[in-house]
Amino acid sequence: MELIGPFSQILPLTNLPLKGALHDEQLLIIEHGGVVTDGGRILAVGDFKALQHQYPDCDVTHITVPSVLLPGFIDCHTHICFDGSRNRDYAMRIAGKSYLEIARAGGGIWDSVMKTRAADQETLMNNTAARANRHLHEGVTTIEVKSGYGLNLEGELNMLRAIQDAASHTKATLIPTCLAAHMRPKDFEGTEEAYLNWIITTLLPLIQSEQLAHRVDIFVEETAFTPGPAKHFLQHAADMGFAATVHADQFSAGGAAVAVAAGALSADHLEASDDAAIALLAAADIVAVVLPGASLGLGMHYAPARKLLNGGATVAIASDWNPGSAPMGDLLLQAAVLSAAEKLSTAEVFAALTTRAAKALQLYNIGQLASGFVADMQAYPCADYRDILYYQGKMKPIRVWKEGERVK
């Protein structure tokens, strides 16, 4: 057993409702607190001196500088398995070129597909592990990782195997998701329905046999997959035992309704969600995942996080780290910028990065500092938790623990 502390403040993020708006007064703040861990789990959280008396045989790790302790962050939507850069796309975008103009010039998702297909599995594994480790050192201890830049049998399996291998080269927890339904590949001769049927009948059985992923994702958009075929795909994937998430309402409405109807765990993006979609999401048992990094990268408005929360939805914040629209990959910075734009309370932001993000991944033993939870933790160099968002992502954790072990 190990007792770690005393921390200036501990925010365990316990007893926060999963749906709707939150106020900072709802945050439990433990002053001069400590955490007892054993075997990668939390045994107790409370006053440091009281824990010393309660657990006299504990090894003690003394925290000697002002520090605020939070649960490790959870990034529930990333595309960190890829090769190559889309810097040309970005330069064209900030020079005023449209999405369609960039695609016609050979950019867009297909550019990343060609570069990722050309990379071997070891290269993709190293890329993924390096990005995961950067995230980990910035306090992100659990990371969802999508395929979706393969879009053929060899390419998709190569990506998912690389993600699986990368998990042994990082202490962060990686959650793989099959996003073969990212777009209909340009070299596929057939309709969108035929391509989705190929995923269902050929790709997903192989993914199941190798246990490469238990989740699927689909991009529902005018330039990707339309609602009817998407619903059919999600139903068949569910019948096979896959959980689902949906890229929804990024540029046009309709995807959120598909996600709700399909019983998806989350609907992600939502920049184009209207009042009807917000009401659907608020009424359903689904997580609305907003992706401020994509808005920053594309120079477009943010998802209506404030309206979603006020409507009663469960809102998580994720980075969307990808080579095209969201290359930054700085989850805390993006969340801090979004909080100023959408007027989100500190409690709402921290919940969106922990307990509510955990729900999007069906993980119920992380995201809080409480007895029985995994000891994924991060400490910031301040004495007041409000400094963390005040510095707009510039303040990074000085210590990170994964399953109770300090990350070097």
Coordinates of C-alpha atoms in Angstrom, one line a residue:
M1 CA 0.0 0.0 0.0
E2 CA 1.1 3.6 -0.7
L3 CA -0.2 6.8 0.8
I4 CA 0.4 9.8 -1.5
G5 CA 0.0 13.4 -0.3
P6 CA -0.6 15.9 1.1
F7 CA -2.1 17.7 -1.9
S8 CA -3.3 21.3 -1.6
Q9 CA -6.6 20.1 -3.0
I10 CA -8.0 16.9 -4.3
L11 CA -11.0 17.0 -6.7
P12 CA -12.3 13.4 -6.7
L13 CA -15.2 14.3 -9.1
T14 CA -17.5 11.9 -7.2
N15 CA -21.3 12.2 -6.9
L16 CA -21.7 14.3 -10.0
P17 CA -24.8 13.6 -12.1
L18 CA -24.0 12.3 -15.6
K19 CA -26.6 14.4 -17.4
G20 CA -27.2 18.1 -17.6
A21 CA -25.6 21.3 -16.3
L22 CA -23.2 21.4 -13.4
H23 CA -22.1 24.2 -11.0
D24 CA -18.7 24.5 -9.4
E25 CA -20.5 24.4 -6.0
Q26 CA -21.2 20.7 -6.7
L27 CA -17.5 19.9 -6.7
L28 CA -16.2 18.1 -3.7
I29 CA -12.8 19.7 -2.7
I30 CA -10.6 17.9 -0.2
E31 CA -8.1 20.3 1.3
H32 CA -4.7 18.8 2.4
G33 CA -5.8 15.4 1.2
G34 CA -4.2 12.1 0.4
V35 CA -4.8 9.0 -1.6
V36 CA -4.1 5.4 -0.5
T37 CA -3.5 3.0 -3.4
D38 CA -2.9 -0.8 -3.5
G39 CA -2.5 -3.0 -6.5
G40 CA -3.4 -0.2 -9.0
R41 CA -6.6 0.6 -7.2
I42 CA -7.7 3.3 -4.8
L43 CA -8.4 2.2 -1.3
A44 CA -9.2 5.6 0.3
V45 CA -9.3 9.3 -0.3
G46 CA -9.4 11.9 2.4
D47 CA -7.6 14.1 4.9
F48 CA -3.9 13.2 4.7
K49 CA -3.2 13.2 8.4
A50 CA -6.3 11.1 9.1
L51 CA -5.2 8.6 6.4
Q52 CA -1.8 8.4 8.1
H53 CA -3.4 7.3 11.3
Q54 CA -5.8 4.9 9.6
Y55 CA -3.1 3.2 7.5
P56 CA 0.1 3.4 9.7
D57 CA 1.9 0.7 7.7
C58 CA 1.6 2.4 4.3
D59 CA 4.6 3.5 2.4
V60 CA 4.3 7.3 2.1
T61 CA 5.1 9.4 -0.9
H62 CA 5.3 13.0 0.3
I63 CA 4.1 15.8 -2.0
T64 CA 6.2 18.8 -1.1
V65 CA 5.0 21.4 -3.5
P66 CA 1.6 23.0 -4.0
S67 CA -0.4 20.5 -6.1
V68 CA -4.0 19.9 -7.1
L69 CA -4.9 16.2 -7.8
L70 CA -7.5 15.2 -10.4
P71 CA -8.4 11.9 -12.0
G72 CA -6.6 11.1 -15.2
F73 CA -8.3 12.5 -18.3
I74 CA -10.1 10.3 -20.8
D75 CA -10.0 11.1 -24.5
C76 CA -12.9 9.3 -26.0
H77 CA -12.5 10.2 -29.6
T78 CA -9.1 10.2 -31.4
H79 CA -7.5 9.1 -34.7
I80 CA -3.9 8.9 -33.5
C81 CA -3.1 5.8 -35.7
F82 CA -1.9 7.3 -39.0
D83 CA 1.1 8.1 -41.0
G84 CA 2.0 11.3 -42.9
S85 CA 1.1 15.0 -42.6
R86 CA -1.8 17.0 -44.1
N87 CA 0.1 20.3 -43.7
R88 CA -0.6 21.2 -47.3
D89 CA -4.4 20.8 -46.6
Y90 CA -4.0 23.2 -43.7
A91 CA -2.1 25.8 -45.7
M92 CA -4.8 25.7 -48.4
R93 CA -7.6 25.9 -45.8
I94 CA -6.2 29.0 -44.1
A95 CA -5.5 30.5 -47.5
G96 CA -9.3 30.3 -48.2
K97 CA -9.7 27.1 -50.1
S98 CA -12.9 25.1 -49.5
Y99 CA -13.1 21.5 -48.4
L100 CA -14.1 20.4 -51.9
E101 CA -11.3 22.4 -53.5
I102 CA -8.8 20.7 -51.2
A103 CA -10.2 17.2 -51.9
R104 CA -10.0 17.9 -55.7
A105 CA -6.4 18.8 -55.3
G106 CA -5.7 15.4 -53.7
G107 CA -6.1 16.3 -50.1
G108 CA -8.7 15.3 -47.5
I109 CA -9.2 12.0 -45.8
W110 CA -8.1 10.1 -48.9
D111 CA -4.7 11.7 -48.7
S112 CA -4.2 10.2 -45.2
V113 CA -5.6 6.8 -46.4
M114 CA -2.9 6.6 -49.1
K115 CA -0.1 7.5 -46.7
T116 CA -1.4 5.2 -44.0
R117 CA -1.8 2.3 -46.4
A118 CA 1.8 2.7 -47.5
A119 CA 3.1 2.5 -43.9
D120 CA 4.0 -0.8 -42.4
Q121 CA 2.5 -2.1 -39.1
E122 CA 5.6 -1.2 -37.1
T123 CA 5.6 2.4 -38.3
L124 CA 1.9 2.7 -37.4
M125 CA 2.5 1.1 -34.0
N126 CA 5.4 3.5 -33.2
N127 CA 3.4 6.5 -34.4
T128 CA 0.4 5.5 -32.2
A129 CA 2.5 4.8 -29.1
A130 CA 4.4 8.0 -29.4
R131 CA 1.2 10.1 -29.6
A132 CA -0.3 8.1 -26.8
N133 CA 2.7 8.7 -24.6
R134 CA 2.6 12.4 -25.3
H135 CA -1.1 12.4 -24.2
L136 CA -0.2 10.4 -21.1
H137 CA 2.4 12.9 -20.0
E138 CA -0.2 15.6 -20.4
G139 CA -2.5 13.7 -18.0
V140 CA -4.6 11.7 -20.5
T141 CA -4.6 8.1 -19.1
T142 CA -7.2 6.5 -21.3
I143 CA -7.4 7.0 -25.1
E144 CA -9.9 5.7 -27.7
V145 CA -8.1 5.1 -31.0
K146 CA -9.9 4.6 -34.3
S147 CA -8.9 2.9 -37.5
G148 CA -10.4 4.5 -40.7
Y149 CA -7.4 5.3 -42.8
G150 CA -7.1 1.8 -44.2
L151 CA -10.5 1.4 -45.9
N152 CA -9.6 -2.0 -47.3
L153 CA -9.0 -5.4 -45.7
E154 CA -5.2 -5.2 -45.4
G155 CA -5.2 -1.5 -44.4
E156 CA -7.9 -1.7 -41.6
L157 CA -6.4 -4.9 -40.1
N158 CA -3.0 -3.4 -40.3
M159 CA -4.2 -0.3 -38.3
L160 CA -6.1 -2.3 -35.7
R161 CA -3.1 -4.6 -35.2
A162 CA -0.8 -1.6 -34.8
I163 CA -3.2 -0.2 -32.2
Q164 CA -3.1 -3.5 -30.3
D165 CA 0.7 -3.6 -30.5
A166 CA 1.0 0.0 -29.4
A167 CA -0.8 -0.8 -26.1
S168 CA 2.3 -2.7 -25.0
H169 CA 4.5 0.4 -25.7
T170 CA 2.5 2.8 -23.5
K171 CA 1.1 2.8 -20.0
A172 CA -2.0 4.6 -21.3
T173 CA -5.1 2.4 -21.8
L174 CA -6.0 2.2 -25.5
I175 CA -9.5 1.5 -26.6
P176 CA -9.7 0.5 -30.3
T177 CA -12.6 1.3 -32.6
C178 CA -13.2 0.1 -36.2
L179 CA -13.9 3.1 -38.4
A180 CA -13.8 1.4 -41.7
A181 CA -17.0 3.3 -42.4
H182 CA -15.1 6.6 -42.5
M183 CA -15.9 7.1 -46.2
R184 CA -16.5 4.9 -49.2
P185 CA -12.9 4.4 -50.6
K186 CA -12.3 5.8 -54.0
D187 CA -10.9 2.4 -55.2
F188 CA -14.1 0.5 -54.1
E189 CA -16.3 -0.3 -57.1
G190 CA -19.8 -0.2 -55.8
T191 CA -22.3 1.7 -53.8
E192 CA -22.1 2.9 -50.2
E193 CA -24.5 0.1 -49.3
A194 CA -22.2 -2.5 -51.0
Y195 CA -19.2 -1.1 -49.1
L196 CA -21.0 -1.2 -45.8
N197 CA -22.1 -4.7 -46.5
W198 CA -18.5 -5.7 -47.2
I199 CA -17.5 -4.4 -43.8
I200 CA -20.3 -6.4 -42.1
T201 CA -19.7 -9.6 -44.0
T202 CA -15.9 -9.7 -44.5
L203 CA -14.1 -7.2 -42.2
L204 CA -15.9 -7.4 -38.9
P205 CA -15.8 -11.2 -38.7
L206 CA -12.0 -11.1 -39.0
I207 CA -11.8 -8.3 -36.4
Q208 CA -13.9 -10.4 -34.1
S209 CA -11.8 -13.5 -34.7
E210 CA -8.6 -11.6 -33.8
Q211 CA -10.3 -9.6 -31.0
L212 CA -9.0 -6.4 -32.5
A213 CA -11.9 -4.2 -31.5
H214 CA -15.3 -4.4 -29.9
R215 CA -16.6 -1.0 -31.2
V216 CA -17.5 0.4 -34.5
D217 CA -18.0 4.0 -35.8
I218 CA -19.5 5.4 -38.9
F219 CA -19.4 8.9 -40.4
V220 CA -22.9 10.0 -41.2
E221 CA -22.7 13.0 -43.5
E222 CA -23.6 14.0 -47.1
T223 CA -20.0 13.4 -48.1
A224 CA -19.7 10.0 -46.3
F225 CA -22.7 7.7 -45.5
T226 CA -26.4 8.6 -45.6
P227 CA -28.8 7.8 -42.7
G228 CA -30.6 4.8 -44.2
P229 CA -27.5 2.7 -45.0
A230 CA -25.9 3.8 -41.8
K231 CA -28.9 2.6 -39.7
H232 CA -28.7 -0.8 -41.5
F233 CA -24.9 -1.0 -40.8
L234 CA -25.3 -0.2 -37.1
Q235 CA -28.1 -2.7 -36.6
H236 CA -26.0 -5.5 -38.2
A237 CA -22.9 -4.5 -36.2
A238 CA -25.0 -4.5 -33.0
D239 CA -26.4 -8.0 -33.9
M240 CA -22.7 -9.1 -34.1
G241 CA -22.0 -7.8 -30.6
F242 CA -20.3 -4.5 -31.5
A243 CA -20.9 -1.3 -29.5
A244 CA -21.3 1.8 -31.6
T245 CA -20.5 5.4 -31.8
V246 CA -21.3 7.8 -34.6
H247 CA -19.6 10.8 -36.3
A248 CA -22.8 12.9 -36.3
D249 CA -23.9 16.4 -37.4
Q250 CA -20.5 17.7 -38.2
F251 CA -21.6 19.7 -41.3
S252 CA -25.3 18.9 -41.6
A253 CA -28.0 17.5 -39.3
G254 CA -29.3 14.0 -39.3
G255 CA -26.5 11.9 -37.8
A256 CA -27.6 12.5 -34.2
A257 CA -31.0 11.0 -34.9
V258 CA -29.3 7.9 -36.4
A259 CA -27.1 7.5 -33.3
V260 CA -30.0 7.8 -31.0
A261 CA -32.1 5.4 -33.0
A262 CA -29.3 2.9 -33.2
G263 CA -28.7 3.0 -29.4
A264 CA -25.1 4.2 -29.9
L265 CA -23.0 4.9 -26.9
S266 CA -22.1 8.4 -28.2
A267 CA -22.8 10.9 -31.0
D268 CA -19.6 12.8 -31.7
H269 CA -19.0 16.3 -33.4
L270 CA -22.5 17.9 -33.3
E271 CA -21.5 21.2 -34.7
A272 CA -24.5 21.3 -36.9
S273 CA -27.0 19.9 -34.3
D274 CA -30.3 21.9 -34.2
D275 CA -32.8 22.2 -31.4
A276 CA -34.5 19.0 -32.4
A277 CA -31.3 17.0 -32.3
I278 CA -30.3 18.5 -29.0
A279 CA -33.7 17.4 -27.5
L280 CA -33.2 13.9 -28.9
L281 CA -29.7 13.6 -27.4
A282 CA -30.9 15.0 -24.0
A283 CA -33.7 12.5 -23.8
A284 CA -31.6 9.5 -24.7
D285 CA -29.1 7.4 -22.8
I286 CA -26.2 8.6 -25.0
V287 CA -23.1 10.8 -24.6
A288 CA -22.8 13.9 -26.8
V289 CA -19.1 14.2 -27.5
V290 CA -18.0 17.6 -28.6
L291 CA -14.7 18.1 -30.5
P292 CA -13.3 21.7 -30.2
G293 CA -10.1 20.7 -31.9
A294 CA -11.9 20.1 -35.1
S295 CA -13.6 23.5 -34.9
L296 CA -10.2 25.1 -34.3
G297 CA -8.6 23.3 -37.2
L298 CA -11.4 23.9 -39.6
G299 CA -12.1 27.5 -38.5
M300 CA -15.7 26.8 -37.8
H301 CA -18.1 27.3 -34.9
Y302 CA -18.1 25.0 -31.9
A303 CA -20.7 22.3 -31.1
P304 CA -23.5 23.8 -28.9
A305 CA -22.2 22.4 -25.7
R306 CA -24.0 25.0 -23.5
K307 CA -27.4 24.2 -25.2
L308 CA -26.8 20.5 -24.8
L309 CA -26.0 20.8 -21.1
N310 CA -28.9 23.1 -20.5
G311 CA -31.2 20.7 -22.4
G312 CA -30.1 17.9 -20.0
A313 CA -27.6 16.0 -22.2
T314 CA -24.5 14.1 -21.1
V315 CA -21.6 16.1 -22.7
A316 CA -18.0 14.8 -23.0
I317 CA -15.1 16.7 -24.6
A318 CA -12.5 14.8 -26.8
S319 CA -9.6 15.9 -28.9
D320 CA -10.4 14.4 -32.3
W321 CA -6.6 14.2 -32.7
N322 CA -6.2 13.5 -36.4
P323 CA -3.9 14.5 -39.3
G324 CA -6.5 16.6 -41.1
S325 CA -8.9 18.7 -39.1
A326 CA -7.4 18.4 -35.6
P327 CA -3.6 17.9 -35.6
M328 CA -3.0 19.7 -32.3
G329 CA -4.0 16.9 -30.0
D330 CA -3.9 19.0 -26.8
L331 CA -7.1 18.0 -25.0
L332 CA -6.8 20.4 -22.0
L333 CA -6.1 23.4 -24.2
Q334 CA -9.1 22.6 -26.4
A335 CA -11.3 22.1 -23.4
A336 CA -10.2 25.4 -21.9
V337 CA -10.8 27.3 -25.1
L338 CA -14.2 25.7 -25.5
S339 CA -15.2 26.6 -21.9
A340 CA -14.6 30.3 -22.6
A341 CA -16.5 30.2 -25.9
E342 CA -19.5 28.2 -24.7
K343 CA -19.5 29.4 -21.0
L344 CA -18.9 26.0 -19.4
S345 CA -18.2 25.8 -15.7
T346 CA -15.1 24.2 -14.4
A347 CA -17.2 21.3 -13.0
E348 CA -18.7 20.8 -16.5
V349 CA -15.3 20.7 -18.2
F350 CA -13.7 18.4 -15.6
A351 CA -16.7 16.0 -15.7
A352 CA -16.6 16.1 -19.6
L353 CA -13.0 15.0 -19.5
T354 CA -13.5 12.2 -16.9
T355 CA -16.7 10.7 -15.6
R356 CA -18.8 11.6 -18.7
A357 CA -16.1 10.6 -21.1
A358 CA -15.8 7.2 -19.3
K359 CA -19.5 6.6 -20.0
A360 CA -18.9 7.0 -23.7
L361 CA -16.5 4.1 -23.5
Q362 CA -18.5 2.0 -21.1
L363 CA -15.8 2.2 -18.5
Y364 CA -17.1 2.5 -15.0
N365 CA -14.0 2.1 -12.9
I366 CA -12.1 5.2 -14.1
G367 CA -12.7 8.9 -14.0
Q368 CA -13.1 9.4 -10.3
L369 CA -10.9 9.2 -7.2
A370 CA -12.8 6.9 -5.0
S371 CA -12.4 3.5 -3.3
G372 CA -12.4 0.7 -5.8
F373 CA -11.6 2.9 -8.8
V374 CA -8.4 2.5 -10.9
A375 CA -5.6 4.8 -9.6
D376 CA -5.3 6.9 -12.7
M377 CA -4.4 10.4 -11.4
Q378 CA -2.6 13.6 -12.3
A379 CA -1.3 16.5 -10.2
Y380 CA -1.0 20.1 -11.3
P381 CA 1.5 22.7 -9.9
C382 CA -1.0 25.0 -8.2
A383 CA -2.8 25.3 -4.9
D384 CA -6.2 26.3 -6.5
Y385 CA -8.0 24.1 -9.0
R386 CA -9.3 27.1 -10.9
D387 CA -5.8 27.8 -12.1
I388 CA -5.9 24.8 -14.4
L389 CA -8.4 26.2 -16.9
Y390 CA -7.3 29.8 -16.1
Y391 CA -4.0 29.2 -17.9
Q392 CA -5.9 27.8 -20.9
G393 CA -4.0 24.6 -21.2
K394 CA -0.6 26.0 -20.7
M395 CA -0.3 24.5 -17.2
K396 CA 0.4 20.8 -17.5
P397 CA 0.5 18.1 -14.8
I398 CA 3.8 17.7 -13.0
R399 CA 3.0 14.1 -11.9
V400 CA 0.9 11.4 -13.6
W401 CA 0.0 8.0 -12.1
K402 CA -1.3 5.1 -14.2
E403 CA -2.8 2.3 -12.1
G404 CA -1.0 3.7 -9.1
E405 CA 2.4 3.8 -10.7
R406 CA 4.0 7.1 -11.4
V407 CA 4.7 7.8 -15.1
K408 CA 8.2 8.9 -15.6

